Coordinates of C-alpha atoms in Angstrom, one line a residue:
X145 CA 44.3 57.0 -3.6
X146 CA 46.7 60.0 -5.0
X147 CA 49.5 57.4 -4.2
X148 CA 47.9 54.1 -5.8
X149 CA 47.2 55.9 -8.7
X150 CA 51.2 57.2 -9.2
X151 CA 51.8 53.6 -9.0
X152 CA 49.9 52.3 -11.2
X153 CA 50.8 55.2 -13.5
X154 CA 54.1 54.7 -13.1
X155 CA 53.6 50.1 -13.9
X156 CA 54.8 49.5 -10.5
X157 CA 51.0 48.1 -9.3
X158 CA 48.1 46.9 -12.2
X159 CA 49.5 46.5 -15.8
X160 CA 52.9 46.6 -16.6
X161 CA 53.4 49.5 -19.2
X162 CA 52.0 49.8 -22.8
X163 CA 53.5 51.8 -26.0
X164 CA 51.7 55.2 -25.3
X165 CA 49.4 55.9 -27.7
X166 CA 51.2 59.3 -29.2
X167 CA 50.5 60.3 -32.6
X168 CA 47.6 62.4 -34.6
X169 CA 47.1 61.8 -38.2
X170 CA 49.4 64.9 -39.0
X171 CA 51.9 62.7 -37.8
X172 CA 51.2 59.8 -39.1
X173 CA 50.9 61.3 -42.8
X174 CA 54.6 63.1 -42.1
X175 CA 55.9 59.7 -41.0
X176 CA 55.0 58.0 -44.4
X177 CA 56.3 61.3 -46.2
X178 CA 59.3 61.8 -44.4
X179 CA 60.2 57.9 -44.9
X180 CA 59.5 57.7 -48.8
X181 CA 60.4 61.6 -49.7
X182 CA 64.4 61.9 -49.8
X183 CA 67.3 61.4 -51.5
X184 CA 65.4 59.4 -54.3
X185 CA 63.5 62.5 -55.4
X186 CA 66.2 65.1 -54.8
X187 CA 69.1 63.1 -56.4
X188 CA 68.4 59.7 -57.8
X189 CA 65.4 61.3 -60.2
X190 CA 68.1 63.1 -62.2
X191 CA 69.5 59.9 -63.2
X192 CA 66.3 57.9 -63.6
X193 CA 65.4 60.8 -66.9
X194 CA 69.2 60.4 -68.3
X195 CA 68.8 56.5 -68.2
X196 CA 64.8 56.5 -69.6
X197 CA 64.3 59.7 -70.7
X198 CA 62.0 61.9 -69.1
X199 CA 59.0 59.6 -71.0
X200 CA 60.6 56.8 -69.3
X201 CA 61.1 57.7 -66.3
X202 CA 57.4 59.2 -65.7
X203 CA 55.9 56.0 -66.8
X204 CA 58.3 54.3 -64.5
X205 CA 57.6 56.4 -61.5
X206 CA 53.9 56.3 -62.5
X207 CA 53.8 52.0 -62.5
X208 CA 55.4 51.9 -59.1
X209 CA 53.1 54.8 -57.8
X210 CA 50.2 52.4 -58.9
X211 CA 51.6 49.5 -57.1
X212 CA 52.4 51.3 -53.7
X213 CA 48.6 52.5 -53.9
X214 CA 47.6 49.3 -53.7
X215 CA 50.3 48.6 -51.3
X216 CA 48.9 51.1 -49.1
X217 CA 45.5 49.9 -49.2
X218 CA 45.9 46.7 -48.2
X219 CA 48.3 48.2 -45.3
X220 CA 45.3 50.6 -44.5
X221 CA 43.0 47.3 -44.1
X222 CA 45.5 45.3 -42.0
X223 CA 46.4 48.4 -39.8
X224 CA 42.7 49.7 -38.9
X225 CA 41.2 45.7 -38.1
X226 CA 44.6 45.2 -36.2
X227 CA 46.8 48.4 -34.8
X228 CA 49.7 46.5 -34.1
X229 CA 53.6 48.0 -33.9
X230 CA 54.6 44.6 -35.1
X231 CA 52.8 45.5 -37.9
X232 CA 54.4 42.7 -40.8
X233 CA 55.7 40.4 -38.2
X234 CA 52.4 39.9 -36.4
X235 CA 50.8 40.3 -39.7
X236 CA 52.9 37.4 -41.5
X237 CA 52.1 35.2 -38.2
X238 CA 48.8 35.3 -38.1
X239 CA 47.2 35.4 -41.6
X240 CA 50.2 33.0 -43.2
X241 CA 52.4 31.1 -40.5
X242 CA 54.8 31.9 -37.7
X243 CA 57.8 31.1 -39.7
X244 CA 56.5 33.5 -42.2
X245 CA 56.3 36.3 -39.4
X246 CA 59.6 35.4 -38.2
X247 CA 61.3 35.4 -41.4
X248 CA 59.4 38.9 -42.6
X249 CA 59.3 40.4 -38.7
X250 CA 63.4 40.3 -39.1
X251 CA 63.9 41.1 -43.1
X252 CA 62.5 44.2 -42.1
X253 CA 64.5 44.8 -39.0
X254 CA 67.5 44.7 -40.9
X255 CA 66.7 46.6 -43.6
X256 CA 65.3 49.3 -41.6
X257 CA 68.3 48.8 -38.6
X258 CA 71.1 48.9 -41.7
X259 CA 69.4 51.7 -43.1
X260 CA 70.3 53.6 -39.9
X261 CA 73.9 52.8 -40.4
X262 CA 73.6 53.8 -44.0
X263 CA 72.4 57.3 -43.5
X264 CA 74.2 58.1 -41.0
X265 CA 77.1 57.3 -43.5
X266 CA 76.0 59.4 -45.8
X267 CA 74.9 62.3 -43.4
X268 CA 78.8 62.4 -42.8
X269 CA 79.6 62.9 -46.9
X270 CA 77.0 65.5 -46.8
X271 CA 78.0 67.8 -43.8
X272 CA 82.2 67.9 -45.4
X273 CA 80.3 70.2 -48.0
X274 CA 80.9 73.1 -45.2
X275 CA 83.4 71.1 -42.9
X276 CA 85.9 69.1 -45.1
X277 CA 88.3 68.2 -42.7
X278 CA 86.3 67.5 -39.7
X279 CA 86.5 63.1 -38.9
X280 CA 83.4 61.3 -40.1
X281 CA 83.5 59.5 -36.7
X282 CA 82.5 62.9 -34.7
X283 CA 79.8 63.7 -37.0
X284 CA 78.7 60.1 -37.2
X285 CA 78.5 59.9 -33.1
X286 CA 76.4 63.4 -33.2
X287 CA 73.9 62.3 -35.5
X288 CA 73.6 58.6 -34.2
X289 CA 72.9 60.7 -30.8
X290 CA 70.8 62.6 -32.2
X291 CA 68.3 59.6 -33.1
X292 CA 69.0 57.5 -30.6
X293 CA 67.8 60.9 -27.7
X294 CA 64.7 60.8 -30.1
X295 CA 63.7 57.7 -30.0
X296 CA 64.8 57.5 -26.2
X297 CA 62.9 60.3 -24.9
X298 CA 58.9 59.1 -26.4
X299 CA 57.8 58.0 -29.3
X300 CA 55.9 61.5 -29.1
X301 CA 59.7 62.5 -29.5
X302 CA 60.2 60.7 -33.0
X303 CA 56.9 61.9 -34.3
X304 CA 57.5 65.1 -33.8
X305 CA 60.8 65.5 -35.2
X306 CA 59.9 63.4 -38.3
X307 CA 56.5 66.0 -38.6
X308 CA 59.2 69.3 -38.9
X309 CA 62.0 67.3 -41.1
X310 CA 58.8 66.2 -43.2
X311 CA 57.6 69.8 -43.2
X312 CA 60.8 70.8 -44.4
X313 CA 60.9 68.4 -47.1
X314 CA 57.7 70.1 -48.3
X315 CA 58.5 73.3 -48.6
X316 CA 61.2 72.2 -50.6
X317 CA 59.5 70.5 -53.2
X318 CA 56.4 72.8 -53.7
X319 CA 59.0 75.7 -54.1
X320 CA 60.8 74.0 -56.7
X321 CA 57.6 72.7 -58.4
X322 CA 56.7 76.9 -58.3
X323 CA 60.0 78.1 -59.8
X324 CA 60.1 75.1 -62.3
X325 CA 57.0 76.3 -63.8
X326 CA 57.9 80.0 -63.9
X327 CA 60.5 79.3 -65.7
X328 CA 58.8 76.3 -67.9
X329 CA 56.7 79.2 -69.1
X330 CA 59.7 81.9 -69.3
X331 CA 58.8 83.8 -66.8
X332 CA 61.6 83.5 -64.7
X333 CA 64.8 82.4 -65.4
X334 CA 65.2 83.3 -69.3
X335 CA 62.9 82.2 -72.2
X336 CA 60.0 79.6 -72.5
X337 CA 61.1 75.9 -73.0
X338 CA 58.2 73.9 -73.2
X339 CA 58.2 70.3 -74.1
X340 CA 61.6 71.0 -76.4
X341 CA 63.4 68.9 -74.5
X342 CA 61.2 66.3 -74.4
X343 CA 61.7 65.8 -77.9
X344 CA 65.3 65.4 -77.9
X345 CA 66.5 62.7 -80.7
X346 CA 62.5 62.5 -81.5
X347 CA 61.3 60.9 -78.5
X348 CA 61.0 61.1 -75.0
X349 CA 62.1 57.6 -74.0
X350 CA 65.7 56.4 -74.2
X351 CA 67.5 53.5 -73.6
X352 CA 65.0 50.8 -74.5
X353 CA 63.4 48.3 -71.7
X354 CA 66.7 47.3 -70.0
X355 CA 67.0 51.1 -69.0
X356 CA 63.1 51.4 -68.3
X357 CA 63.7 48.4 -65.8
X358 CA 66.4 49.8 -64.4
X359 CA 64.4 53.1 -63.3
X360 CA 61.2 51.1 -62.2
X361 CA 63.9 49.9 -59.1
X362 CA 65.4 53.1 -58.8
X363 CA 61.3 54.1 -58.4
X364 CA 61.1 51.5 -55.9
X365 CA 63.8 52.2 -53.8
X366 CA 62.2 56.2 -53.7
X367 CA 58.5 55.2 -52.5
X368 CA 59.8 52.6 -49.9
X369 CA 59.2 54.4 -46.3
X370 CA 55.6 54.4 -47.3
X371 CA 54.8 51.4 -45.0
X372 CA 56.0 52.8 -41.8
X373 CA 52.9 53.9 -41.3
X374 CA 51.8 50.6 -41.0
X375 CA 54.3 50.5 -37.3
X376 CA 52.9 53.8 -35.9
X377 CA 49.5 52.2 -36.6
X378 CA 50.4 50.8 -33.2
X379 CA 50.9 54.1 -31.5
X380 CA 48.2 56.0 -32.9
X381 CA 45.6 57.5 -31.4
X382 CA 42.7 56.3 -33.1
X383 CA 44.1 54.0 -35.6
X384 CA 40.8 52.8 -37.2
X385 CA 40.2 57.1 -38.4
X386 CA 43.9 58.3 -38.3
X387 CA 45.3 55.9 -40.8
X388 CA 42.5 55.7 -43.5
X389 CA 43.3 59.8 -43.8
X390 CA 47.1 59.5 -43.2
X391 CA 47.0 56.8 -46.5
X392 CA 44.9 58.7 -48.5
X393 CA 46.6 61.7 -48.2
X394 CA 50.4 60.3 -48.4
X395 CA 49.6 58.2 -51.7
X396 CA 48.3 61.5 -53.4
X397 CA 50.9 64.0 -52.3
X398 CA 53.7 61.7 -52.9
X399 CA 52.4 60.9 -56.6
X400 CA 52.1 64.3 -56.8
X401 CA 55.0 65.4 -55.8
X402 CA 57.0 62.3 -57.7
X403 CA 55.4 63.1 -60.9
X404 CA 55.6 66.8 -60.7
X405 CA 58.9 67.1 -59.9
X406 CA 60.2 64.8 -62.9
X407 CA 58.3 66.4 -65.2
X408 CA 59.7 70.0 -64.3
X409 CA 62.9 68.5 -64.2
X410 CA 62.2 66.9 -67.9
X411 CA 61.1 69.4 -69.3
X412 CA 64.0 72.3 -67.9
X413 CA 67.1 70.0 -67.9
X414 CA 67.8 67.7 -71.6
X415 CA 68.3 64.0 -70.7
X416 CA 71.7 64.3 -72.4
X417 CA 72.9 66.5 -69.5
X418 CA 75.9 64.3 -68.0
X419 CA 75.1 66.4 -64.7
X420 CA 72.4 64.0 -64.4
X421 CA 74.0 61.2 -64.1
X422 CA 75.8 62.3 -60.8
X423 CA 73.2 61.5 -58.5
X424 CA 75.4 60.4 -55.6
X425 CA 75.5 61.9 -52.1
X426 CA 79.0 63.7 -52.8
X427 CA 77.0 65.1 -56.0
X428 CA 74.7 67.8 -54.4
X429 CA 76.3 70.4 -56.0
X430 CA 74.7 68.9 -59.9
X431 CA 71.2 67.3 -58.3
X432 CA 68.2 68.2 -60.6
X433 CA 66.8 70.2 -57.5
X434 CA 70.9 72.6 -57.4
X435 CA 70.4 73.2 -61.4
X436 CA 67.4 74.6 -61.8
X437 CA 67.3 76.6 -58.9
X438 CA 70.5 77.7 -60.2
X439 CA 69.6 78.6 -63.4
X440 CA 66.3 80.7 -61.8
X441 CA 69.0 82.8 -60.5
X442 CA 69.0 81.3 -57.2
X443 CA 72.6 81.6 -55.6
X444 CA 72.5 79.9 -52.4
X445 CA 71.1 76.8 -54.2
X446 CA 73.7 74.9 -53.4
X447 CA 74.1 75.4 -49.4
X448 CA 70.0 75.3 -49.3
X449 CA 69.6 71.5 -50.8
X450 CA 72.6 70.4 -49.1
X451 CA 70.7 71.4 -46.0
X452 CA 67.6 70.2 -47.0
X453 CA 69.3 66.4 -47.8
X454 CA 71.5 66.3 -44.5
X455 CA 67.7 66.6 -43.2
X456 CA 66.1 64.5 -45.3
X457 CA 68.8 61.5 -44.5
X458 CA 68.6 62.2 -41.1
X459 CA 65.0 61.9 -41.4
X460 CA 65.1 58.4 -42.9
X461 CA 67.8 57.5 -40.3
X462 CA 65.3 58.4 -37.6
X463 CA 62.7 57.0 -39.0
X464 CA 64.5 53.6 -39.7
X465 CA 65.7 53.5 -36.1
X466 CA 62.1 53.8 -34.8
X467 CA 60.9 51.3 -37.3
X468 CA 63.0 48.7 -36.5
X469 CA 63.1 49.1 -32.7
X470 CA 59.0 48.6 -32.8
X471 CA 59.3 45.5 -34.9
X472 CA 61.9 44.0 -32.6
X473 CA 59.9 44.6 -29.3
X474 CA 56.7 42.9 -31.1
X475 CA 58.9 40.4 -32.1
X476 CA 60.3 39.4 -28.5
X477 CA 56.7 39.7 -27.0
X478 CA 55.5 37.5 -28.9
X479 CA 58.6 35.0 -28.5
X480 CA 60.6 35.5 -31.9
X481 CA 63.6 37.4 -30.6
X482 CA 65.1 37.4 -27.0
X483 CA 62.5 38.3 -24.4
X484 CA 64.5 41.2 -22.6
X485 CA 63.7 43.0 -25.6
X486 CA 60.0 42.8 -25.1
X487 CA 60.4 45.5 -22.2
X488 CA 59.4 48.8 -21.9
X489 CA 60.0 51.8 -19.7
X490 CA 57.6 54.3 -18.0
X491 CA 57.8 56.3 -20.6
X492 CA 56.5 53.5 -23.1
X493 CA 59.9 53.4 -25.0
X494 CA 61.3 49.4 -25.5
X495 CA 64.7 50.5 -24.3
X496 CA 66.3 47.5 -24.9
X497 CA 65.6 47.5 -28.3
X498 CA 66.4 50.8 -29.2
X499 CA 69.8 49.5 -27.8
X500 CA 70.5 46.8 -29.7
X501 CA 69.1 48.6 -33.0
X502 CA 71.5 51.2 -32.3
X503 CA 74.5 49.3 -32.0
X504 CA 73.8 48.1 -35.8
X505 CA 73.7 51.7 -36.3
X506 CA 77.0 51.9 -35.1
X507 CA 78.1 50.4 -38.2
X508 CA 78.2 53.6 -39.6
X509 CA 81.6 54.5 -37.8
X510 CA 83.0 52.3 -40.3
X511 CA 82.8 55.1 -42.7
X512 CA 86.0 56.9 -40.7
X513 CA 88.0 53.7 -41.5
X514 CA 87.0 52.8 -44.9
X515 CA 85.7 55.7 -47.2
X516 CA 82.2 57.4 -46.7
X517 CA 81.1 56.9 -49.8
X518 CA 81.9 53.4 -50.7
X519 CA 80.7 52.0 -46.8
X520 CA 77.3 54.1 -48.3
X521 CA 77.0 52.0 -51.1
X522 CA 77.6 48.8 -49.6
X523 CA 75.0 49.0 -46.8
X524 CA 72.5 50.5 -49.2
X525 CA 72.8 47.6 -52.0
X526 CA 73.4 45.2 -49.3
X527 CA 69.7 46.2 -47.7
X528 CA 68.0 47.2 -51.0
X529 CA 66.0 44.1 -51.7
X530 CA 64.6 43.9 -48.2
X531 CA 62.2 46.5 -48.5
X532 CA 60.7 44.9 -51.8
X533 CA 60.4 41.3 -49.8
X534 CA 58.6 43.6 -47.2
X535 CA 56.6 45.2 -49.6
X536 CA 55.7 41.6 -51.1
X537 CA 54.7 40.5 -47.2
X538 CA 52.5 43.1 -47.2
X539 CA 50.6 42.0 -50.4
X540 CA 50.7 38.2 -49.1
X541 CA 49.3 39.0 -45.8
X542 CA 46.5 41.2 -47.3
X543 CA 45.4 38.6 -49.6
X544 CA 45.1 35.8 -46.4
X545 CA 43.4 37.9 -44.1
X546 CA 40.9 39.1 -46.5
X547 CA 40.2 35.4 -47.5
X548 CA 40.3 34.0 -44.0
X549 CA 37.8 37.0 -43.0
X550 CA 35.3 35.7 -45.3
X551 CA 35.9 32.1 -44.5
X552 CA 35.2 32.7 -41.2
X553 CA 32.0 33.8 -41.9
X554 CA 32.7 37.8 -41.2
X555 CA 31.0 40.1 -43.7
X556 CA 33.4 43.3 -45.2
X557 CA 30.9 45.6 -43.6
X558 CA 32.5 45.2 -40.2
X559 CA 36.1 45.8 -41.8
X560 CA 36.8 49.9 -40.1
X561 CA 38.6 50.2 -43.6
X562 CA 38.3 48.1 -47.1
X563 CA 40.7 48.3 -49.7
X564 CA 39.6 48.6 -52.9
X565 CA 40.1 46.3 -56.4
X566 CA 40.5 43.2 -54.2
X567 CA 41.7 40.7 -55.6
X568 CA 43.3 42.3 -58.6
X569 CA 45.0 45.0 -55.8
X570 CA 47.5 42.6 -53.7
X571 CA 47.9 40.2 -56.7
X572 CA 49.1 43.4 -58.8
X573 CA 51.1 44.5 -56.2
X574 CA 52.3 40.9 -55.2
X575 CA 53.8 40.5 -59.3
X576 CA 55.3 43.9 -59.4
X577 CA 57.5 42.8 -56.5
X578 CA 58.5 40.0 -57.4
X579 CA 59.5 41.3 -60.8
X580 CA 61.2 44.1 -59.3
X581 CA 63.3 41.4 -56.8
X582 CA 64.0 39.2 -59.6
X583 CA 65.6 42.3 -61.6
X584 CA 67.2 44.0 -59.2
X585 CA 70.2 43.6 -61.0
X586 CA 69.8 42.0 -64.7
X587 CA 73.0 44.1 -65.8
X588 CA 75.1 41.7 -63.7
X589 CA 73.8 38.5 -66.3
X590 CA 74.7 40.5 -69.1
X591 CA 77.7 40.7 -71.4
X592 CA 80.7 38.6 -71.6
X593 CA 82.0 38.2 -68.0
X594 CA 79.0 37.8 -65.5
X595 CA 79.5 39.8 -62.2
X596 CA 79.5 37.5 -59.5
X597 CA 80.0 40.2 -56.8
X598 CA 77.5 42.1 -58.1
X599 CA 75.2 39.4 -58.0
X600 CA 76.2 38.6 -54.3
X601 CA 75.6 42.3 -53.2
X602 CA 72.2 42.4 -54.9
X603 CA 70.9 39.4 -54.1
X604 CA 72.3 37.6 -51.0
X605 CA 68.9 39.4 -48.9
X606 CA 66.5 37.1 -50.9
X607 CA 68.6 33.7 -49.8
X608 CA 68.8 34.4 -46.3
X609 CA 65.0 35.5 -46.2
X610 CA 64.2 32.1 -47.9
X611 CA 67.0 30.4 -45.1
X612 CA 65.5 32.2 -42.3
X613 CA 61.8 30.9 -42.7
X614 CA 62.7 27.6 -44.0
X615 CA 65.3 27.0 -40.9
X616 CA 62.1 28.3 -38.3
X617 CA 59.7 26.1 -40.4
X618 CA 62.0 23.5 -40.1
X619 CA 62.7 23.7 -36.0
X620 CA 59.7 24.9 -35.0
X621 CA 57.5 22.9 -36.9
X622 CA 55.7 25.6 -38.6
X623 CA 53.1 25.1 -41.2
X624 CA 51.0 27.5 -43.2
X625 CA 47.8 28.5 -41.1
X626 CA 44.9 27.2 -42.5
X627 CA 42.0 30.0 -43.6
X628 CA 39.5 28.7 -41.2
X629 CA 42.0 28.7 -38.3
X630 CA 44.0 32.5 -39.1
X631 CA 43.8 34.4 -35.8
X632 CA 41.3 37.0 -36.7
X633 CA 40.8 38.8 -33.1
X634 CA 41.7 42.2 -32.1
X635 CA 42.9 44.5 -29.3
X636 CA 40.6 46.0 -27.1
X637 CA 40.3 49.5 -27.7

């Protein structure tokens, strides 16, 4: 019996092996902070007040917080009636039509696999601050080791390494928000400034709409990570009580902790401050987070965010290369990417996905040949829109499975979780997108001489989505799924 039950432990007899079900809520909340708390906060929020103005840039921050609520919701509803690590794949196949899955299942592969390669870019700028002649490719190969031994050992592995890079995160921002206000109210760091700078050429909005725009991306680009949770859904637990609490508690904190910290910085640093416009990786030494830390007195400032940004890009690397393996595994199981990638190990762990999504990481060794910071930027504006189209499947897929539930005859009171403001929620959320995709980047259109490179960088993610699901609607003969036929059943517990 002792020996029957080692083999069937280990998938050699009975079921063939099954993601483990690994995370708590605490990690599930950390997951969806760690992924949307970063490099947008610590050094992209500095440039969001100089464009807007620190009026600006809270409204702005405040309009997308609203719309990823609502995001969130309807994620909340999807994840708890169907734990799924295919999560907006399965999602898009079920509720809209298989070429809809397809197409969203690998947008968000790619972003998430590029992303890898784009942190781990930037992870090589950062760490020069203390070794500035050491080769990117070394440090690139450490930290791409790094994640890949994370992700290898258990997903019990990535969770908790993304709980303590989350905690870190944390600590960072609360003690900022703590000295910001001391010194807001002069009693640390030199006299009292109140809202003085918020009243800088009489108002606390500059730039005019263009400029507003402009931030409600940046904004965007800051809360996406959010919807991870939606993958470890898959892996939790108990999805049905862990993710209700994990989405509750992420929206709030992040808000929080978005809207807090550009207010401090609004109110302790003018808008006019050209330090605020260097908000790349190579920057650290001028983020919002390095100046007024510096001006409490705080010496170390410097060396402490650099540290805290080398783990908060590390973070997003990790997370991304979790991500994206999960979604490719549910992908080939269920027949939309090659099925060797549908396997798993004892240890629950698709190996052969976390393979292949690694190699894209490996794209990041380009940085040794071609300049860290410019291989950065291309990867990051090359994936930006993807995470908007993903945000946009998530709105679609909410508003067909909550219709198809009631045109099947279910009632909302067997729904684990509901999300609230339905209809208005996903149709919000659903224009916001699309607004936000359309505009990525209007400042290419204007002037004399329109940038056609510009345009192509920004927006060559939306064609190939729209070439991706036509081409599988096309071969495959895929329609959209009518209400009354959605597949609305669920795992077994």
């Amino acid at each position: 019996m002792q020996g029957k039950q080692q083999n069937l432990a280990q998938g050699n007899v009975g079921n063939p092996p099954e993601l483990k079900k690994s995370f708590k809520a605490r990690h599930l909340t950390m997951i969806a902070l760690g992924g949307s708390i970063g490099t947008g906060l610590f050094l992209a929020s500095g440039g969001a007040i100089a464009s807007a103005g620190p009026g600006g840039a809270l409204l702005a921050y405040t309009a997308v917080g609203v719309m990823v609520y609502f995001l969130m919701t309807s994620l909340g509803e999807l994840a708890t009636y169907l734990p799924d690590s295919g999560s907006f794949s399965t999602y898009g196949t079920r509720f809209v039509s298989p070429a809809f899955g397809f197409a969203i299942g690998w947008n968000f592969w790619y972003n998430w696999a590029v992303t890898i390669a784009a942190e781990l870019s930037a992870a090589t700028v950062i760490i020069k601050y203390w070794f500035p002649d050491s080769p990117s490719f070394l440090w690139s190969l450490v930290f791409l080791l790094l994640m890949f031994g994370l992700n290898f050992l258990s997903a019990r592995g990535y969770g908790e390494s993304e709980y303590w890079f989350a905690i870190i995160k944390i600590i960072t921002v609360i003690a900022f928000l703590i000295v910001g206000v001391l010194m807001i109210f002069g009693i640390m760091g030199g006299k009292a400034v109140g809202f003085s700078n918020f009243q800088i050429g009489g108002s606390s909005f500059h730039g005019g709409f263009f400029a507003f725009v402009g931030v409600f991306m940046a904004a965007g680009f800051s809360f996406q990570g959010t919807e991870l949770i939606g993958v470890a859904a898959g892996e939790s637990e108990n999805p049905r009580r862990n993710v209700p609490i994990a989405i509750r508690q992420v929206f709030w904190r992040i808000l929080i902790f978005y809207i807090l910290a550009i207010l401090v910085i609004g109110m302790l640093i003018p808008y006019t401050n050209p330090d605020l416009l260097r908000g790349g990786i190579d920057d650290i030494g001028v983020s919002p987070f390095t100046i007024v830390f510096n001006k409490a007195g705080l010496a170390v400032a410097a060396s402490v965010m650099n540290a805290v940004i080398l783990s908060s890009v590390l973070s997003a690397g990790n997370s991304g290369m979790y991500a994206s393996t999960r979604v490719l595994y549910a992908m080939a199981k269920d027949g939309m990417a090659p099925r060797a990638l549908g396997k798993l190990n004892r240890r629950g762990v698709p190996v052969g996905a976390l393979l292949v999504t690694t190699a894209v990481g490996m794209l990041a060794f380009l940085a040794s040949f071609f300049g860290d910071g410019a291989v950065y930027n291309w990867l990051l504006n090359a994936s930006g829109m993807c995470g908007f189209i993903n945000w946009l499947g998530i709105a679609v897929c909410h508003y067909r499975f909550r219709r198809a539930f009631i045109a099947q005859g279910h009632s909302l009171d067997e729904l684990p979780y509901r999300a609230r403001w339905f209809p208005f929620g996903p149709i919000f959320a659903l224009v916001l997108c699309t607004v936000a995709i359309l505009g990525q980047n209007m400042g290419a259109f204007s002037g004399g001489n329109i940038d056609w490179y510009g345009i192509a960088v920004s927006y060559i993610s939306l064609p190939l989505f729209v070439l991706i699901w036509a081409g599988y609607r096309f071969f495959r003969k895929s329609n959209i799924i009518p209400l009354e036929k959605c597949d609305l059943s669920t795992h077994p517990e």
